[in-house]
Amino acid sequence: SISRSMPVSQPSADKIWRPRQRVGQEAARRWRDAAVRAFRAPRSVHVRLIDKVSFFGGVVGCSVTQWVFLDAPEWMGALYTAAIVPLLALRYSMYAHRRMHFFLLDFCYLVQLLVLVHIHVAPCSRSLHFALFALSTGPIAGAVVTWRNSLVFHSVDKMSSAFIHLLPVGVLHTLHWHPRCAAEPPGWGAADTALVADWLPPAPGIYG
């Protein structure tokens, strides 16, 4: 008799290809979603009013400061006062809201107050002048690099930090060569041999 071979049961094609098909579809879907996210048109960004005000004030402030510094240095003290008082008030308001107002006890804010004192209260103090000149052009100016201050016009915090660290340098430079004290010559007698005795003791005392 001729033996008939019994058919061997094999898994159906659906059981083999359906899982692979699902994996392929899932991969295609992920690639498609990634392409859509990459080439999708950016969503509209809502610009806050405070950012617009900061941008406008930063651009105007830089332009006015440059003009006063170059063409009317005798007004640099008045410009500094008009700028630093609202900036310090704004900084206190922002930090107090975050409960970070004790950061205002930092050394740079003390220098700002002493510059105001030198402009309006003690314009003829040689010790204060040379101490502030050394501090403003030294650690305060160096803080611009240390803290990476930048002119980001739409950021109130970054712009106020930049002005707080840069304005004293310009103010003390103009006060040094255009003193408000009539008794002092331009340069405050910087060639005098007593120069070191004028600024060396007060500067470390203020810094400490």
Tab-separated table of C-alpha atoms in Angstrom:
chain	number	residue	atom	x	y	z
A	1	SER	CA	0.000	0.000	0.000
A	2	ILE	CA	1.102	3.490	-0.721
A	3	SER	CA	1.530	5.399	2.519
A	4	ARG	CA	0.083	8.822	2.472
A	5	SER	CA	2.129	11.500	4.123
A	6	MET	CA	0.219	13.338	6.770
A	7	PRO	CA	0.326	17.117	6.436
A	8	VAL	CA	2.466	18.772	9.096
A	9	SER	CA	0.735	21.583	10.982
A	10	GLN	CA	2.460	24.894	10.317
A	11	PRO	CA	1.768	28.250	11.889
A	12	SER	CA	-0.436	30.399	9.774
A	13	ALA	CA	0.965	33.355	7.871
A	14	ASP	CA	-1.142	35.730	9.922
A	15	LYS	CA	0.475	34.614	13.165
A	16	ILE	CA	3.916	35.314	11.703
A	17	TRP	CA	3.365	38.567	9.843
A	18	ARG	CA	0.909	40.410	12.062
A	19	PRO	CA	3.413	41.043	14.913
A	20	ARG	CA	6.029	42.141	12.395
A	21	GLN	CA	3.503	44.360	10.689
A	22	ARG	CA	2.594	45.992	14.010
A	23	VAL	CA	6.276	46.644	14.771
A	24	GLY	CA	6.775	48.208	11.345
A	25	GLN	CA	3.701	50.371	11.698
A	26	GLU	CA	4.813	51.535	15.148
A	27	ALA	CA	8.270	52.472	13.833
A	28	ALA	CA	6.756	54.297	10.876
A	29	ARG	CA	4.418	56.171	13.174
A	30	ARG	CA	7.311	57.279	15.395
A	31	TRP	CA	9.342	58.481	12.421
A	32	ARG	CA	6.322	60.343	11.068
A	33	ASP	CA	5.654	62.043	14.432
A	34	ALA	CA	9.317	63.009	14.753
A	35	ALA	CA	9.298	64.533	11.273
A	36	VAL	CA	6.135	66.468	12.056
A	37	ARG	CA	7.659	67.854	15.285
A	38	ALA	CA	10.880	68.788	13.497
A	39	PHE	CA	9.273	70.628	10.589
A	40	ARG	CA	6.155	71.914	12.289
A	41	ALA	CA	5.723	75.679	12.192
A	42	PRO	CA	6.672	77.242	15.541
A	43	ARG	CA	3.828	78.227	17.768
A	44	SER	CA	3.258	81.902	18.415
A	45	VAL	CA	5.127	83.175	21.446
A	46	HIS	CA	3.337	85.516	23.817
A	47	VAL	CA	5.611	88.419	24.748
A	48	ARG	CA	4.851	89.876	28.144
A	49	LEU	CA	4.470	93.617	28.634
A	50	ILE	CA	7.313	93.664	31.177
A	51	ASP	CA	9.625	92.127	28.552
A	52	LYS	CA	8.653	94.823	26.036
A	53	VAL	CA	9.272	97.553	28.604
A	54	SER	CA	12.618	95.988	29.539
A	55	PHE	CA	13.697	95.785	25.901
A	56	PHE	CA	12.741	99.406	25.214
A	57	GLY	CA	14.334	100.669	28.422
A	58	GLY	CA	17.525	98.691	27.862
A	59	VAL	CA	18.059	99.999	24.339
A	60	VAL	CA	17.246	103.599	25.297
A	61	GLY	CA	19.343	103.348	28.469
A	62	CYS	CA	22.409	102.130	26.582
A	63	SER	CA	22.040	104.883	23.974
A	64	VAL	CA	21.551	107.676	26.515
A	65	THR	CA	24.410	106.426	28.706
A	66	GLN	CA	26.780	106.379	25.754
A	67	TRP	CA	25.789	109.899	24.709
A	68	VAL	CA	26.160	111.332	28.231
A	69	PHE	CA	29.463	109.539	28.810
A	70	LEU	CA	30.978	110.898	25.588
A	71	ASP	CA	29.380	114.322	25.123
A	72	ALA	CA	28.139	115.451	28.553
A	73	PRO	CA	30.228	113.717	31.244
A	74	GLU	CA	29.297	116.332	33.836
A	75	TRP	CA	25.757	114.875	33.797
A	76	MET	CA	26.890	111.311	34.433
A	77	GLY	CA	26.195	111.603	38.149
A	78	ALA	CA	22.635	112.765	37.542
A	79	LEU	CA	22.079	109.979	35.009
A	80	TYR	CA	23.443	107.428	37.467
A	81	THR	CA	21.075	108.650	40.184
A	82	ALA	CA	18.083	108.615	37.860
A	83	ALA	CA	18.908	105.067	36.745
A	84	ILE	CA	20.182	103.311	39.856
A	85	VAL	CA	17.438	104.361	42.283
A	86	PRO	CA	14.557	102.771	40.305
A	87	LEU	CA	16.771	99.779	39.435
A	88	LEU	CA	17.515	99.111	43.095
A	89	ALA	CA	13.847	99.568	43.996
A	90	LEU	CA	12.843	97.155	41.232
A	91	ARG	CA	15.490	94.649	42.321
A	92	TYR	CA	14.229	94.816	45.916
A	93	SER	CA	10.653	94.292	44.775
A	94	MET	CA	11.612	91.269	42.665
A	95	TYR	CA	13.776	89.703	45.360
A	96	ALA	CA	11.342	90.389	48.189
A	97	HIS	CA	8.602	88.653	46.208
A	98	ARG	CA	10.830	85.560	46.026
A	99	ARG	CA	11.968	85.959	49.650
A	100	MET	CA	15.529	86.530	48.433
A	101	HIS	CA	15.860	90.136	49.631
A	102	PHE	CA	18.846	89.331	51.861
A	103	PHE	CA	20.885	89.016	48.640
A	104	LEU	CA	20.689	92.817	48.538
A	105	LEU	CA	23.239	92.866	51.350
A	106	ASP	CA	25.820	91.910	48.732
A	107	PHE	CA	28.914	94.073	48.372
A	108	CYS	CA	27.965	95.547	44.982
A	109	TYR	CA	24.838	97.170	46.440
A	110	LEU	CA	26.922	98.790	49.174
A	111	VAL	CA	29.133	100.306	46.488
A	112	GLN	CA	26.051	101.690	44.721
A	113	LEU	CA	24.966	103.475	47.904
A	114	LEU	CA	28.478	104.826	48.510
A	115	VAL	CA	28.625	106.154	44.944
A	116	LEU	CA	25.383	108.046	45.614
A	117	VAL	CA	26.917	109.412	48.820
A	118	HIS	CA	30.021	110.495	46.912
A	119	ILE	CA	27.944	112.247	44.247
A	120	HIS	CA	25.478	114.101	46.480
A	121	VAL	CA	26.916	114.226	50.019
A	122	ALA	CA	30.711	114.077	49.936
A	123	PRO	CA	31.931	115.063	46.459
A	124	CYS	CA	35.239	116.400	47.831
A	125	SER	CA	36.251	113.356	49.887
A	126	ARG	CA	39.541	112.152	48.429
A	127	SER	CA	39.581	108.951	50.461
A	128	LEU	CA	36.068	108.007	49.398
A	129	HIS	CA	36.763	108.923	45.780
A	130	PHE	CA	39.891	106.823	45.418
A	131	ALA	CA	38.366	103.928	47.348
A	132	LEU	CA	35.296	103.880	45.093
A	133	PHE	CA	37.445	104.351	41.997
A	134	ALA	CA	39.500	101.293	42.941
A	135	LEU	CA	36.459	99.202	43.873
A	136	SER	CA	34.352	100.168	40.853
A	137	THR	CA	37.068	99.512	38.316
A	138	GLY	CA	38.255	96.430	40.218
A	139	PRO	CA	35.909	93.890	41.840
A	140	ILE	CA	32.670	95.494	40.622
A	141	ALA	CA	33.844	95.550	37.009
A	142	GLY	CA	35.331	92.071	37.399
A	143	ALA	CA	31.943	90.784	38.548
A	144	VAL	CA	30.650	91.348	35.005
A	145	VAL	CA	32.861	88.476	33.868
A	146	THR	CA	32.508	86.419	37.043
A	147	TRP	CA	28.703	86.447	37.035
A	148	ARG	CA	28.466	86.443	33.232
A	149	ASN	CA	26.404	89.616	32.996
A	150	SER	CA	24.956	90.144	29.553
A	151	LEU	CA	22.803	92.704	27.762
A	152	VAL	CA	19.675	90.602	27.314
A	153	PHE	CA	17.261	93.443	26.605
A	154	HIS	CA	14.062	91.441	27.182
A	155	SER	CA	15.170	90.305	30.660
A	156	VAL	CA	14.661	92.781	33.497
A	157	ASP	CA	16.894	90.797	35.851
A	158	LYS	CA	19.838	90.511	33.434
A	159	MET	CA	19.626	94.142	32.331
A	160	SER	CA	19.475	95.455	35.888
A	161	SER	CA	22.467	93.272	36.849
A	162	ALA	CA	24.463	94.585	33.889
A	163	PHE	CA	23.677	98.228	34.691
A	164	ILE	CA	24.402	97.746	38.405
A	165	HIS	CA	27.902	96.463	37.656
A	166	LEU	CA	28.763	98.670	34.668
A	167	LEU	CA	27.393	102.095	35.615
A	168	PRO	CA	29.749	102.687	38.597
A	169	VAL	CA	32.738	102.237	36.289
A	170	GLY	CA	31.549	104.989	33.948
A	171	VAL	CA	30.474	107.253	36.801
A	172	LEU	CA	33.772	107.049	38.680
A	173	HIS	CA	35.715	107.548	35.466
A	174	THR	CA	33.831	110.768	34.707
A	175	LEU	CA	34.023	111.913	38.343
A	176	HIS	CA	37.751	111.280	38.269
A	177	TRP	CA	38.402	113.446	35.219
A	178	HIS	CA	35.461	115.835	35.669
A	179	PRO	CA	35.227	116.209	39.460
A	180	ARG	CA	32.189	117.859	40.987
A	181	CYS	CA	34.459	119.312	43.649
A	182	ALA	CA	35.853	122.636	42.457
A	183	ALA	CA	38.877	122.294	44.741
A	184	GLU	CA	40.116	119.166	42.967
A	185	PRO	CA	41.817	119.235	39.540
A	186	PRO	CA	40.972	116.748	36.792
A	187	GLY	CA	42.517	113.436	37.779
A	188	TRP	CA	42.365	114.384	41.476
A	189	GLY	CA	46.142	114.815	41.509
A	190	ALA	CA	46.675	111.215	40.467
A	191	ALA	CA	50.384	111.882	39.949
A	192	ASP	CA	50.720	112.808	43.623
A	193	THR	CA	52.966	110.522	45.645
A	194	ALA	CA	50.276	110.394	48.363
A	195	LEU	CA	47.915	108.540	45.995
A	196	VAL	CA	48.471	105.134	47.581
A	197	ALA	CA	47.880	106.564	51.040
A	198	ASP	CA	44.588	108.011	49.792
A	199	TRP	CA	42.966	104.873	48.418
A	200	LEU	CA	44.800	101.902	49.914
A	201	PRO	CA	43.423	102.006	53.507
A	202	PRO	CA	39.743	102.813	52.710
A	203	ALA	CA	39.246	100.349	49.843
A	204	PRO	CA	40.042	97.144	51.760
A	205	GLY	CA	38.111	98.539	54.735
A	206	ILE	CA	34.969	98.972	52.623
A	207	TYR	CA	35.498	95.629	50.916
A	208	GLY	CA	35.919	93.863	54.263
